[in-house]
Coordinates of C-alpha atoms in Angstrom, one line a residue:
M1 CA -17.8 -15.6 -4.2
T2 CA -18.6 -18.0 -1.4
K3 CA -19.1 -17.0 2.3
L4 CA -15.9 -18.8 3.1
A5 CA -13.5 -16.9 1.1
V6 CA -13.1 -14.0 3.6
P7 CA -12.6 -16.1 6.6
V8 CA -10.2 -18.5 4.8
F9 CA -8.0 -15.3 3.4
A10 CA -8.2 -13.6 6.7
A11 CA -6.9 -16.8 8.5
L12 CA -4.2 -17.3 6.0
A13 CA -3.2 -13.6 6.3
A14 CA -3.0 -13.9 10.1
L15 CA -0.7 -16.9 9.9
C16 CA 1.5 -15.1 7.2
I17 CA 1.8 -12.1 9.3
A18 CA 2.9 -14.2 12.3
V19 CA 5.6 -16.0 10.2
S20 CA 6.8 -12.5 8.7
V21 CA 7.0 -10.8 12.0
H22 CA 9.2 -13.5 13.2
L23 CA 11.4 -13.5 10.1
V24 CA 11.7 -9.6 10.3
F25 CA 12.7 -9.2 13.8
F26 CA 14.5 -12.4 14.6
V27 CA 16.1 -13.7 11.4
A28 CA 16.6 -11.0 8.9
P29 CA 20.1 -9.1 9.5
L30 CA 20.4 -5.8 10.9
E31 CA 21.4 -3.0 8.4
F32 CA 24.9 -1.4 9.0
S33 CA 28.0 -0.5 7.1
M34 CA 31.6 0.1 7.9
T35 CA 33.9 2.9 6.6
E36 CA 37.2 2.3 4.8
T37 CA 39.0 2.8 8.2
G38 CA 36.9 -0.1 9.7
K39 CA 34.6 2.4 11.7
L40 CA 30.9 2.1 11.9
N41 CA 29.2 4.3 9.2
G42 CA 27.0 6.9 10.8
S43 CA 24.3 6.3 8.3
S44 CA 23.7 2.8 9.5
L45 CA 19.9 2.2 10.6
F46 CA 20.3 -1.0 12.7
F47 CA 16.9 -2.0 14.0
N48 CA 15.3 0.9 12.5
Q49 CA 15.7 -0.5 9.1
K50 CA 13.1 -3.3 10.0
I51 CA 10.2 -1.0 9.0
F52 CA 11.3 -1.4 5.4
Y53 CA 9.6 -4.6 5.2
F54 CA 6.4 -3.3 6.2
H55 CA 6.7 0.3 4.4
V56 CA 7.7 -1.1 1.0
A57 CA 5.3 -4.0 1.1
H58 CA 2.5 -1.7 1.8
A59 CA 3.5 0.5 -1.0
F60 CA 3.4 -2.3 -3.5
W61 CA -0.3 -3.2 -2.7
L62 CA -1.2 0.4 -2.4
F63 CA -0.2 0.9 -5.9
T64 CA -1.9 -2.4 -6.9
A65 CA -5.1 -1.4 -5.1
V66 CA -5.2 2.2 -6.9
G67 CA -4.6 0.3 -10.1
V68 CA -7.4 -2.2 -9.5
S69 CA -9.7 0.7 -8.5
G70 CA -8.8 2.7 -11.6
V71 CA -9.2 -0.1 -14.1
T72 CA -12.6 -1.3 -12.6
S73 CA -13.8 2.4 -12.5
I74 CA -13.1 2.5 -16.3
A75 CA -15.0 -0.5 -16.6
F76 CA -18.0 0.7 -14.7
L77 CA -18.2 4.0 -16.7
R78 CA -18.1 1.9 -19.9
T79 CA -20.9 -0.6 -18.8
R80 CA -22.5 0.9 -15.9
D81 CA -22.4 -2.5 -14.2
P82 CA -22.5 -2.0 -10.6
R83 CA -20.4 -5.0 -9.9
W84 CA -17.3 -3.2 -11.2
D85 CA -18.2 -0.2 -9.2
D86 CA -18.3 -2.4 -6.0
I87 CA -14.7 -3.7 -6.9
A88 CA -13.5 -0.1 -7.2
S89 CA -15.0 1.0 -4.1
A90 CA -13.7 -1.9 -2.1
S91 CA -10.3 -1.5 -3.4
T92 CA -10.2 2.1 -2.8
D93 CA -11.3 1.8 0.9
V94 CA -8.4 -0.8 1.3
A95 CA -6.0 1.6 -0.5
V96 CA -6.8 4.4 2.0
A97 CA -5.7 2.3 4.9
F98 CA -2.7 1.0 3.1
G99 CA -1.7 4.6 2.2
A100 CA -2.0 5.7 5.6
V101 CA 0.4 2.9 6.6
V102 CA 2.9 4.0 3.9
L103 CA 2.8 7.5 4.9
I104 CA 3.2 6.7 8.6
T105 CA 5.9 4.1 8.4
G106 CA 7.7 6.4 5.8
S107 CA 7.9 9.3 8.2
V108 CA 9.3 6.9 11.0
W109 CA 11.8 5.8 8.4
A110 CA 12.8 9.3 7.5
K111 CA 13.2 10.2 11.3
A112 CA 15.7 7.3 11.6
A113 CA 17.5 8.0 8.2
W114 CA 17.6 11.9 8.1
D115 CA 16.4 13.0 11.5
V116 CA 13.3 14.7 10.1
W117 CA 9.8 13.5 10.0
W118 CA 8.9 15.1 6.5
N119 CA 10.9 16.9 4.1
W120 CA 8.5 17.5 1.1
E121 CA 10.6 15.7 -1.6
P122 CA 8.8 14.8 -4.8
R123 CA 7.8 11.3 -3.9
L124 CA 6.6 12.1 -0.4
T125 CA 4.6 14.9 -1.6
M126 CA 3.0 12.9 -4.5
S127 CA 2.2 10.1 -2.2
L128 CA 0.4 12.5 0.1
L129 CA -1.5 13.9 -2.7
L130 CA -2.5 10.4 -4.1
W131 CA -3.7 9.6 -0.5
L132 CA -5.8 12.7 -0.4
V133 CA -7.3 11.8 -3.7
L134 CA -8.2 8.4 -2.3
V135 CA -9.6 10.1 0.9
G136 CA -11.7 12.3 -1.4
Y137 CA -13.0 9.3 -3.2
V138 CA -14.5 7.8 -0.1
L139 CA -15.9 11.1 0.9
V140 CA -17.5 11.6 -2.4
R141 CA -19.0 8.2 -2.2
R142 CA -20.6 9.0 0.9
F143 CA -21.8 12.6 0.4
A144 CA -22.0 13.5 -3.4
G145 CA -25.6 12.3 -4.0
P146 CA -26.9 10.3 -7.0
S147 CA -23.7 11.0 -9.2
A148 CA -21.4 10.0 -6.6
D149 CA -20.4 6.8 -8.3
R150 CA -19.5 8.4 -11.6
V151 CA -17.5 11.2 -9.9
A152 CA -15.6 8.9 -7.7
A153 CA -14.8 6.7 -10.6
G154 CA -13.1 9.6 -12.4
M155 CA -11.0 10.5 -9.1
A156 CA -10.0 6.7 -9.1
I157 CA -8.8 7.0 -12.8
F158 CA -7.0 10.0 -11.9
G159 CA -5.3 8.5 -8.9
M160 CA -4.3 5.4 -11.1
V161 CA -2.6 7.7 -13.6
G162 CA -0.4 9.3 -10.9
V163 CA 1.1 6.0 -9.6
P164 CA 3.8 5.6 -12.3
F165 CA 5.1 9.0 -11.6
I166 CA 5.4 8.3 -7.9
Y167 CA 7.0 5.0 -8.5
T168 CA 9.8 6.6 -10.5
M169 CA 10.4 9.7 -8.3
V170 CA 13.3 8.4 -6.3
G171 CA 16.3 10.6 -6.1
S172 CA 19.7 9.7 -4.9
D173 CA 19.8 12.4 -2.2
S174 CA 16.0 12.6 -1.4
H175 CA 14.6 9.1 -0.8
P176 CA 15.9 5.8 0.2
S177 CA 16.3 3.1 -2.3
S178 CA 15.5 -0.6 -1.8
G179 CA 18.4 -2.7 -2.9
A180 CA 21.1 -1.6 -5.4
N181 CA 20.0 1.1 -7.5
G182 CA 16.4 0.9 -6.1
V183 CA 15.7 -2.6 -7.3
V184 CA 14.5 -5.0 -4.6
A185 CA 15.5 -7.9 -6.7
T186 CA 19.1 -7.0 -5.8
L187 CA 18.5 -7.3 -1.8
G188 CA 20.8 -9.4 0.1
P189 CA 20.0 -13.1 0.5
G190 CA 19.2 -12.6 4.2
M191 CA 16.6 -10.0 3.3
K192 CA 15.2 -11.0 0.0
G193 CA 13.3 -14.0 1.2
T194 CA 11.9 -12.1 4.2
F195 CA 10.8 -9.1 1.9
W196 CA 9.0 -11.1 -0.5
L197 CA 7.1 -13.1 2.1
C198 CA 5.9 -9.7 3.5
V199 CA 4.8 -8.7 0.0
A200 CA 2.9 -12.0 -0.3
T201 CA 1.4 -11.5 3.2
F202 CA 0.0 -8.3 2.4
H203 CA -1.2 -9.6 -0.9
V204 CA -3.3 -12.1 0.9
W205 CA -4.5 -9.4 3.6
Y206 CA -5.5 -7.1 0.7
F207 CA -7.8 -9.8 -0.9
A208 CA -9.2 -10.5 2.4
L209 CA -10.2 -7.0 3.0
V210 CA -11.4 -6.3 -0.6
L211 CA -13.8 -9.5 -0.5
Y212 CA -15.1 -8.4 2.9
R213 CA -15.9 -4.9 1.6
I214 CA -17.4 -6.2 -1.7
Q215 CA -19.7 -8.4 0.2
G216 CA -20.8 -5.7 2.5
T217 CA -21.3 -3.2 -0.4
R218 CA -23.5 -5.7 -2.3
A219 CA -25.4 -6.5 0.8
E220 CA -26.1 -2.8 1.5
R221 CA -27.4 -2.5 -2.1
E222 CA -29.8 -5.5 -1.9
I223 CA -31.2 -3.8 1.3
R224 CA -31.8 -0.5 -0.3
E225 CA -33.3 -2.2 -3.4

C-alpha cells in the first residue's frame, strides 16, 4: 500500500462526485407519471426522486462494506493475523458512515413518498438494527479491552449474515423499488447511466476511506508496539 493511494483515490472520488452531482441535478429526468385521463399522478416525486441516486448507491456500498468486514473478520478469527482485523475495522468504520447516509436519505425519501419520516416497515427496521450493530462494533473496539478484536469480529459476522435478509425485504406496499420489479438494471435510459456512475463514485470513495483508516490503524499499532 503506497502513500499515494489515498490521495489518488480521494482526488478521483472528488472528480466523480462533481460529475455525478451535475448529472443527477441537471441531466437525469424528473420522475412523474400521468393517469389514464391525462392528469398528473399524485404519487409523482419530481425533484424529490433525485435522492434515489445517493440513497441506493450508498446502500450498495453499505452492504459491500459489511460483507468485507464480515469476511475479513472470519479470516482474522482463523489466522489471528492483525492485518485482516485492520481491514475489518476500517470497513466497519466506513459502513457506519454509509449506513447513516442510507437511513437519513431513506427518511427524506419516505417523507416525500408517503408523507411520513419512518413507518417501521421490515427493511427500514432491519436496516436500523444493522446500523446499530455496526455502531456497537465501533464501541466494542474502543472500550471492550483485550478481547475487543474477537468480540467485534463476531459482531461483524453477525451483521454480514443479516445483509441478505435486508436486501430481499421489499414489499410492494411498504418500500419503494428501484426500476421495474425492484431491479435497477431496468431503469430508464435517462436514469441508468447516472445511477451506475453514482455507484462507481461511491465505490471509489469507499476505497479512499478504507485505505485511509487502514493506514491510520496500522500507524497506531506501530506506536503502541
